[in-house]
Short mmCIF file of C-alpha atoms and ligand atoms in Angstrom, two decimals:
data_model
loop_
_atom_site.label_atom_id
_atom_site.label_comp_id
_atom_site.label_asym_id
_atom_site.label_seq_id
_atom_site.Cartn_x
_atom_site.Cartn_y
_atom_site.Cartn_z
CA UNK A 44 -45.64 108.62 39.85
CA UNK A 45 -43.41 108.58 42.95
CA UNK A 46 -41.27 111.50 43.59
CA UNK A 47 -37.67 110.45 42.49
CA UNK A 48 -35.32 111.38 45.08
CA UNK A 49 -31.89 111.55 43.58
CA UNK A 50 -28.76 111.52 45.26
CA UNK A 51 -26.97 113.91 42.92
CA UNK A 52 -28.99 116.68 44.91
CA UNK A 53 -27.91 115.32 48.51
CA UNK A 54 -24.66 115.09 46.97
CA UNK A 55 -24.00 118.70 45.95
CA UNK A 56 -24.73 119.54 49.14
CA UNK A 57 -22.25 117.21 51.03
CA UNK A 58 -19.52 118.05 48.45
CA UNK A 59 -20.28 122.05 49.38
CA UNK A 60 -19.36 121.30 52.96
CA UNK A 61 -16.84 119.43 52.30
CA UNK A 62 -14.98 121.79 49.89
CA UNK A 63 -15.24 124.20 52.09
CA UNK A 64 -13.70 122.61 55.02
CA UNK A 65 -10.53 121.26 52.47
CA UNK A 66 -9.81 124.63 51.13
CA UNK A 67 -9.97 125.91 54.59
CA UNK A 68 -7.19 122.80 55.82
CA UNK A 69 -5.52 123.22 52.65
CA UNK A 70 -4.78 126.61 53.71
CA UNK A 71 -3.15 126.09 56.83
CA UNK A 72 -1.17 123.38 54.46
CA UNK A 73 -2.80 120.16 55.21
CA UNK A 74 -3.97 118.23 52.49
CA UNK A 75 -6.93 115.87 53.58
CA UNK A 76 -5.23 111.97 52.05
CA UNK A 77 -7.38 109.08 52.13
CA UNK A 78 -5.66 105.85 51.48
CA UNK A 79 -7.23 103.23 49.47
CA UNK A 80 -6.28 99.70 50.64
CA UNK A 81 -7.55 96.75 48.76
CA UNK A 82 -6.50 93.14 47.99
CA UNK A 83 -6.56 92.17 44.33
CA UNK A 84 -8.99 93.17 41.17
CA UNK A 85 -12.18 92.64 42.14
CA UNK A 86 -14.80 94.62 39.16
CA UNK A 87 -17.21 95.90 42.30
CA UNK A 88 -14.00 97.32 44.20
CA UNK A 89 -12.84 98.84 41.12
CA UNK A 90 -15.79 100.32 40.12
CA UNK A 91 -16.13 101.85 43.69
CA UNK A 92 -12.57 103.15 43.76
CA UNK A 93 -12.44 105.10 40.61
CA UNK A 94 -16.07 106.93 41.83
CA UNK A 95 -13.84 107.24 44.79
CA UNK A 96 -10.90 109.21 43.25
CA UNK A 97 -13.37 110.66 40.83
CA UNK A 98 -15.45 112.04 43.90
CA UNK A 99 -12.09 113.04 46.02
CA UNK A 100 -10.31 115.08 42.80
CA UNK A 101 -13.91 117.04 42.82
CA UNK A 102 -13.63 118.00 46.64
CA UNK A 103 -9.71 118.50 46.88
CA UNK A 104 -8.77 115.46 48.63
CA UNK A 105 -5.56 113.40 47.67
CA UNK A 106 -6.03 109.56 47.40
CA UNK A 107 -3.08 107.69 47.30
CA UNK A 108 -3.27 103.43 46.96
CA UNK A 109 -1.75 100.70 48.70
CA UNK A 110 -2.77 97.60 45.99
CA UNK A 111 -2.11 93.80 47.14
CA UNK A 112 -1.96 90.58 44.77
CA UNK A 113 -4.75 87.83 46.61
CA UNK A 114 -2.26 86.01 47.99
CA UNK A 115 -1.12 88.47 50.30
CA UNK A 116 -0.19 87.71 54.29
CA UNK A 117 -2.17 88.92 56.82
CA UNK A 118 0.79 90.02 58.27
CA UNK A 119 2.19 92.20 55.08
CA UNK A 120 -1.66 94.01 55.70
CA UNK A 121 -1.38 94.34 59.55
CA UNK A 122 2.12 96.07 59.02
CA UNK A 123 0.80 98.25 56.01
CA UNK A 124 -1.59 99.54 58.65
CA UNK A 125 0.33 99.90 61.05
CA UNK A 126 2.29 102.09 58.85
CA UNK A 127 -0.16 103.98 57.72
CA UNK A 128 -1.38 104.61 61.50
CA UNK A 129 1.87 106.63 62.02
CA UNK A 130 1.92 108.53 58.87
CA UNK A 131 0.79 111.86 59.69
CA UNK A 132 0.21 112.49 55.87
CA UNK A 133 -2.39 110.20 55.80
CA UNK A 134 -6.08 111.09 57.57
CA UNK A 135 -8.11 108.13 56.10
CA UNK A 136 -8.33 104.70 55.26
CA UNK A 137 -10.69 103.08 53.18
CA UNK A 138 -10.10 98.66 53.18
CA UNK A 139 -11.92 96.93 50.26
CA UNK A 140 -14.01 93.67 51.89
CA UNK A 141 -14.46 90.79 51.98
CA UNK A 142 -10.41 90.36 52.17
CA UNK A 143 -9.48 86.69 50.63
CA UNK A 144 -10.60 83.97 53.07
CA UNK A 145 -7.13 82.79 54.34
CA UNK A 146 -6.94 86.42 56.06
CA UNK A 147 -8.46 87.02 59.96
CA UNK A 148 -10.56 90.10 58.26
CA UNK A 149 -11.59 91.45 62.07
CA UNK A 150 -7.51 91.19 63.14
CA UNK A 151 -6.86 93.10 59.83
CA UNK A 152 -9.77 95.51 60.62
CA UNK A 153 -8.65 96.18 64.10
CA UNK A 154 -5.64 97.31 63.56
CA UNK A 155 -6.69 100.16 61.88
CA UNK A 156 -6.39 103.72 64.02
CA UNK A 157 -10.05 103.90 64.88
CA UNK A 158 -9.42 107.80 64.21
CA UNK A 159 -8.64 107.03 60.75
CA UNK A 160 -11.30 104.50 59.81
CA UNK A 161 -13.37 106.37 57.47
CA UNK A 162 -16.00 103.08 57.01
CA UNK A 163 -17.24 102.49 60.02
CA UNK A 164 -15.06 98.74 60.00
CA UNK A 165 -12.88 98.66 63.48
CA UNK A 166 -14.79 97.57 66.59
CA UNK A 167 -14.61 100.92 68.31
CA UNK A 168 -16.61 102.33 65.10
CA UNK A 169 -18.86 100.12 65.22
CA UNK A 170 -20.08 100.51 69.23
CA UNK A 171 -19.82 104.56 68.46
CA UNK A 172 -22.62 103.71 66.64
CA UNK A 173 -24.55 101.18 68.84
CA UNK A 174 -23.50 102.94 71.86
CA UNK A 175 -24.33 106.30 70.72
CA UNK A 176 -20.98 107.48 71.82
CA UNK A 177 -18.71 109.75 69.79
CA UNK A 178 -16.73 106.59 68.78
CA UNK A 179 -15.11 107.13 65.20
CA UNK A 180 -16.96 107.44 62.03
CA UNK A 181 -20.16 105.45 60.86
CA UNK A 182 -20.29 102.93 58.01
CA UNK A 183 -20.51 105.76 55.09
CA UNK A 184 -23.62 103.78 53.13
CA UNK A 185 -25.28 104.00 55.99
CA UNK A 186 -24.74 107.52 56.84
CA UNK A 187 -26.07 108.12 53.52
CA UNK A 188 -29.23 106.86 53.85
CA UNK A 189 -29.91 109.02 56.68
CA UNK A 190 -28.39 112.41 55.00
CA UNK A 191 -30.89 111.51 51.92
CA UNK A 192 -33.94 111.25 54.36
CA UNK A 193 -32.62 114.23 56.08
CA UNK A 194 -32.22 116.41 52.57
CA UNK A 195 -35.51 115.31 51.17
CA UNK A 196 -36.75 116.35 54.83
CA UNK A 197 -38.61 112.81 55.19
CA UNK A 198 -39.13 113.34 59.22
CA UNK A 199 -38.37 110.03 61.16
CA UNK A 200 -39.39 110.42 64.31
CA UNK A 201 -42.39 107.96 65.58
CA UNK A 202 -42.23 106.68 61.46
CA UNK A 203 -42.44 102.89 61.07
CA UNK A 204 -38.86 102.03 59.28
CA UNK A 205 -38.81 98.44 57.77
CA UNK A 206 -35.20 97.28 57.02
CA UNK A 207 -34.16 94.53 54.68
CA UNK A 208 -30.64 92.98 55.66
CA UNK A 209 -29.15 92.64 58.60
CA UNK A 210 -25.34 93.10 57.66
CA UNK A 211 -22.42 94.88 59.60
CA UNK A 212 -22.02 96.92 57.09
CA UNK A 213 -25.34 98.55 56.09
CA UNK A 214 -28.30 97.07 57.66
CA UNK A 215 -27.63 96.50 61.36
CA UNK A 216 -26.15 99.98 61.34
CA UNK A 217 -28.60 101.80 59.74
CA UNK A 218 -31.09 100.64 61.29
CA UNK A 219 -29.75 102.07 64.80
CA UNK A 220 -28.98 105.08 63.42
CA UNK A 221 -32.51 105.02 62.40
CA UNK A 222 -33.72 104.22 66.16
CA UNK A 223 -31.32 107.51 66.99
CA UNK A 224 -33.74 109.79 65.15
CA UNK A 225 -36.53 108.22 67.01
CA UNK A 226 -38.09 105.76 64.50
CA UNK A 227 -39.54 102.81 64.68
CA UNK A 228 -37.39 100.08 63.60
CA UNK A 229 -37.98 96.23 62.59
CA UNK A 230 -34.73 94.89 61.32
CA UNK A 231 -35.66 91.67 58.02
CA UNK A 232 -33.46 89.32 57.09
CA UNK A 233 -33.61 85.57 55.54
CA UNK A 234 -35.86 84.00 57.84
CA UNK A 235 -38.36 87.09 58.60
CA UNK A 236 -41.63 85.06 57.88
CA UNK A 237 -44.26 87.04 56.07
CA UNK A 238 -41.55 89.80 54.58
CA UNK A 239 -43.93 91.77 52.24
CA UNK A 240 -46.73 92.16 55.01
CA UNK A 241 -43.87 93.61 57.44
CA UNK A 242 -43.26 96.07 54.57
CA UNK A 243 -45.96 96.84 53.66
CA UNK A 244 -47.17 97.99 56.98
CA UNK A 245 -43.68 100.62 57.44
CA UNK A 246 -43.98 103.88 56.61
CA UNK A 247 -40.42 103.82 55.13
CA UNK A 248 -38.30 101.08 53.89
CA UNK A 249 -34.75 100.69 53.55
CA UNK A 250 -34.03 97.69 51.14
CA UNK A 251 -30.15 96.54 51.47
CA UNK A 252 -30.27 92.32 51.01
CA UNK A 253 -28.12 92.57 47.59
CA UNK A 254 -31.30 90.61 46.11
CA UNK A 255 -32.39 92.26 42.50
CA UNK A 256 -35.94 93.63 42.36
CA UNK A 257 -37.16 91.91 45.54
CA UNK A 258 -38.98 94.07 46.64
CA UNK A 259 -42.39 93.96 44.32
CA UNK A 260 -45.71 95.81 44.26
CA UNK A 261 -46.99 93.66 46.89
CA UNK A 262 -44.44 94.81 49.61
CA UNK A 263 -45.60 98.07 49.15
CA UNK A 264 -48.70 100.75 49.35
CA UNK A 265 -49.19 104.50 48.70
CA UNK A 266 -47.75 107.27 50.91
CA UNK A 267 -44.58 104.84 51.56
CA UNK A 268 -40.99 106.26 50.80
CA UNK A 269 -38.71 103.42 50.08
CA UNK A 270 -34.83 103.75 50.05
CA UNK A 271 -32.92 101.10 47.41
CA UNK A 272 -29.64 100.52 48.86
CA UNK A 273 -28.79 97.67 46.89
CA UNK A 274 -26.50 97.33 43.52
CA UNK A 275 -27.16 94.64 41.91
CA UNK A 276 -25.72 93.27 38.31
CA UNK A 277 -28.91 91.84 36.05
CA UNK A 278 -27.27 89.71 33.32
CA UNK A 279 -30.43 89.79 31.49
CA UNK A 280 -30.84 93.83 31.59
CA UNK A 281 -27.34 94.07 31.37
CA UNK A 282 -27.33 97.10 33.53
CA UNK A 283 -27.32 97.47 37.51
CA UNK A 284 -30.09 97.13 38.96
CA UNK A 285 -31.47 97.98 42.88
CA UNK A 286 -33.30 95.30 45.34
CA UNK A 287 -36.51 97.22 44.51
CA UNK A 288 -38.58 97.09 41.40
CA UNK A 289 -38.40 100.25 40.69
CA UNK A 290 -40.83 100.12 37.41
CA UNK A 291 -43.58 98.81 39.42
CA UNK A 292 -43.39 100.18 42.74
CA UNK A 293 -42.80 103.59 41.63
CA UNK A 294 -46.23 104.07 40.48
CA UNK A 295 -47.88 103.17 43.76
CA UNK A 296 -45.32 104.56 46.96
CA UNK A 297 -44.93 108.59 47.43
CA UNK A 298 -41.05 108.83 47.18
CA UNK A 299 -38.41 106.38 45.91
CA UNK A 300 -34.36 106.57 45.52
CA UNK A 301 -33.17 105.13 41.79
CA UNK A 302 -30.74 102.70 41.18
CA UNK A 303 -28.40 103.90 39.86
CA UNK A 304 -28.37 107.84 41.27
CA UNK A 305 -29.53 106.97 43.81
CA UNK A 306 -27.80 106.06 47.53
CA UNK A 307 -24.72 105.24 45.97
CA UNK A 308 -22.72 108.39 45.05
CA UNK A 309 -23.97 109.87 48.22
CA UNK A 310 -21.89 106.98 49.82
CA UNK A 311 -18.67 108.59 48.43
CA UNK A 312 -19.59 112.15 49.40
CA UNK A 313 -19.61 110.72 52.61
CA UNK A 314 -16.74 108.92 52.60
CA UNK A 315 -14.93 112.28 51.26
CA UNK A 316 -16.50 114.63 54.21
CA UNK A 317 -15.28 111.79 57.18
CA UNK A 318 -12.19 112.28 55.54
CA UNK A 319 -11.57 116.38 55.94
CA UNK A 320 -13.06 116.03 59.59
CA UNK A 321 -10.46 113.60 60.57
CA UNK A 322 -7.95 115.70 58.71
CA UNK A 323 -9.46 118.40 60.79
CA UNK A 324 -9.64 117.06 63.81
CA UNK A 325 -5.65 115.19 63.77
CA UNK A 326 -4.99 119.37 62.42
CA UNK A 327 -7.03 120.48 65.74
CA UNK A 328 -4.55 117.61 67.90
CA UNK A 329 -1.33 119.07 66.81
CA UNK A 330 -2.03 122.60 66.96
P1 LIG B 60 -24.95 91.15 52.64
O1 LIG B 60 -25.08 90.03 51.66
O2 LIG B 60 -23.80 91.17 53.57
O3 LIG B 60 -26.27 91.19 53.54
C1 LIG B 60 -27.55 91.07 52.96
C2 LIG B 60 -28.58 91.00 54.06
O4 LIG B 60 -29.86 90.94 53.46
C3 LIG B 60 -28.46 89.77 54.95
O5 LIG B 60 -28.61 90.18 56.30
C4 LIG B 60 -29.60 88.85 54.55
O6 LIG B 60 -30.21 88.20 55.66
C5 LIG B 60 -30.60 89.83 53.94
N1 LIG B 60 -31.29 89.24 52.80
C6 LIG B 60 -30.74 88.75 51.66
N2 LIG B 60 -31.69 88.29 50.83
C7 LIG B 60 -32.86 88.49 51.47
C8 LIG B 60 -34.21 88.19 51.15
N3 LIG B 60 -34.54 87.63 49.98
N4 LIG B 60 -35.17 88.51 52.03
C9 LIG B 60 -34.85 89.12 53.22
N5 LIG B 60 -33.60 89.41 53.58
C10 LIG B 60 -32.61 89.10 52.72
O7 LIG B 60 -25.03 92.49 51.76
P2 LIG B 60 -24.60 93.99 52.17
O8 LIG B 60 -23.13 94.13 52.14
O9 LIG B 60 -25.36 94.43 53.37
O10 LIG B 60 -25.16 94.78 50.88
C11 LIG B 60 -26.54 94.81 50.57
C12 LIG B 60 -26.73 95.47 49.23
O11 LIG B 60 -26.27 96.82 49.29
C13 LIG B 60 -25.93 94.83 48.09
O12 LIG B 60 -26.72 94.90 46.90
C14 LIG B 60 -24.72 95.71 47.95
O13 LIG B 60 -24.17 95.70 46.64
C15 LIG B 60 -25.35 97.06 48.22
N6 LIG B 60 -24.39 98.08 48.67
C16 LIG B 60 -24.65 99.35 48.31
C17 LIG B 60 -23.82 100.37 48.69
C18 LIG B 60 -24.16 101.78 48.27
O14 LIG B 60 -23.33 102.66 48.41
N7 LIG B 60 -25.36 102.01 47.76
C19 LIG B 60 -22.69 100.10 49.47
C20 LIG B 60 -22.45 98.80 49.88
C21 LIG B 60 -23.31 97.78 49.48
#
């Protein structure tokens, strides 16, 4: 049996940091504030949000809401944002996406304060971390992947690193910030031909295509650590599952994340410590 490595450990140690850096602000009277924005009642975003405030209450920071019916303008968001740029009682935002179709999502994204875009969304994130450049803050899911390789000590450098998905939002970034630590990387998506012989051949795989149990015994082999990014709803289980099958490839590979407990709560931890360093760092500015 694989070793199971949980994120509730990575995540104590994140939340440690982090609480010590609030108390610290909270001191000197600033209270680290993330602002949730999001558009409508979507379950997923839900669910995220309240492990959001759940996470925040356990670290000290305040979340306060900005909640929009779907038929919202893209000018009512631009303006909340702009707002909420020039509110100095407010150190993070976190948008809920996809935003409803009749909305320019990148204009919406953009006109976020890259300084206060905890998720890695605004442009000038996003080539911080293709550029290497201290550029803003990293998407937070896939920050977490790399602080859960880093706990468990799972060395990257010269590895093999097989990613599934290509998205914005987890795959394409993780995968540079796996190239950063000097791995290996082969990015899969849709139309990778052969998929489970790519895998199978990594010494590490990071499965994020939002596909349930895709990845079977045959995509994998002993002495592999694979890292299940993906949240899945099984009607049939009628539970969440990952994009890995966990019962059957967890008898074979060395190391293996569960879904749940696995990747996701770290994301939050991570969203919470982006959010005390920019409350640090706008703290730093005025001083
Ligand atoms: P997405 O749909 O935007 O992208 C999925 C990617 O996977 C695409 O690039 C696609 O080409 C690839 N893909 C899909 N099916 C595939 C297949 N059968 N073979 C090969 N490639 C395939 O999804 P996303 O936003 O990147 O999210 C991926 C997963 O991660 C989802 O399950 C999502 O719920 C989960 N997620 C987890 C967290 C977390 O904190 N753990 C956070 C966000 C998203």
């Amino acid at each position: 049996m694989a070793e199971i490595l949980k994120g509730i450990d990575v995540t104590s140690s994140i939340n440690s940091r982090t609480c010590s850096l609030v108390n610290e602000l909270r001191s000197k009277g600033v209270i680290p504030t993330l602002c949730i924005i999001r558009v409508g009642e979507k379950p997923d975003d839900l669910t995220y949000e309240n492990g959001a405030v759940k996470r925040a209450s356990t670290v000290g920071v305040d979340v306060v809401k900005r909640v929009f019916p779907v038929d919202v303008s893209e000018e009512k968001l631009i303006s909340t944002i702009q707002d909420i740029n020039n509110d100095a009682g407010i150190h993070g935002v976190l948008i809920f996406r996809p935003l409803p179709k009749h909305i320019n999502e990148a204009r919406v994204c953009n006109a976020l304060n890259p300084a206060k875009d905890m998720d890695g969304i605004t442009d000038i994130s996003m080539a911080g971390v293709y550029s290497q450049k201290p550029l803003g803050y990293p998407p937070c899911t896939a920050q977490a992947v790399l602080e859960l390789l880093s706990h468990y000590g799972i060395e990257l450098c010269g590895k093999n690193v097989t990613v599934i998905g290509r998205s914005l939002v987890i795959g394409k970034p993780v995968s540079m910030m796996l190239l950063k630590s000097n791995a290996t990387v082969t990015i899969c998506h849709t139309r990778t031909k052969h998929l489970s012989e790519v895998a199978r051949k990594a010494d590490i795989i990071v499965a994020a295509a939002g596909c349930a149990r895709m990845v079977t015994k045959d995509f994998v082999r002993d002495e592999q650590v694979i890292v299940d990014v993906g949240i899945n709803w099984d009607d049939a289980a009628g539970r969440i599952v990952g994009d890995v099958d966990f019962d059957s490839v967890s008898d074979i590979v060395s190391a293996i994340t569960p879904v749940p407990g696995g990747v996701g709560g770290v994301t939050t931890s991570v969203l919470m410590s982006h959010v005390a360093e920019a409350a640090r760092l706008m703290c730093k500015t005025e001083e």
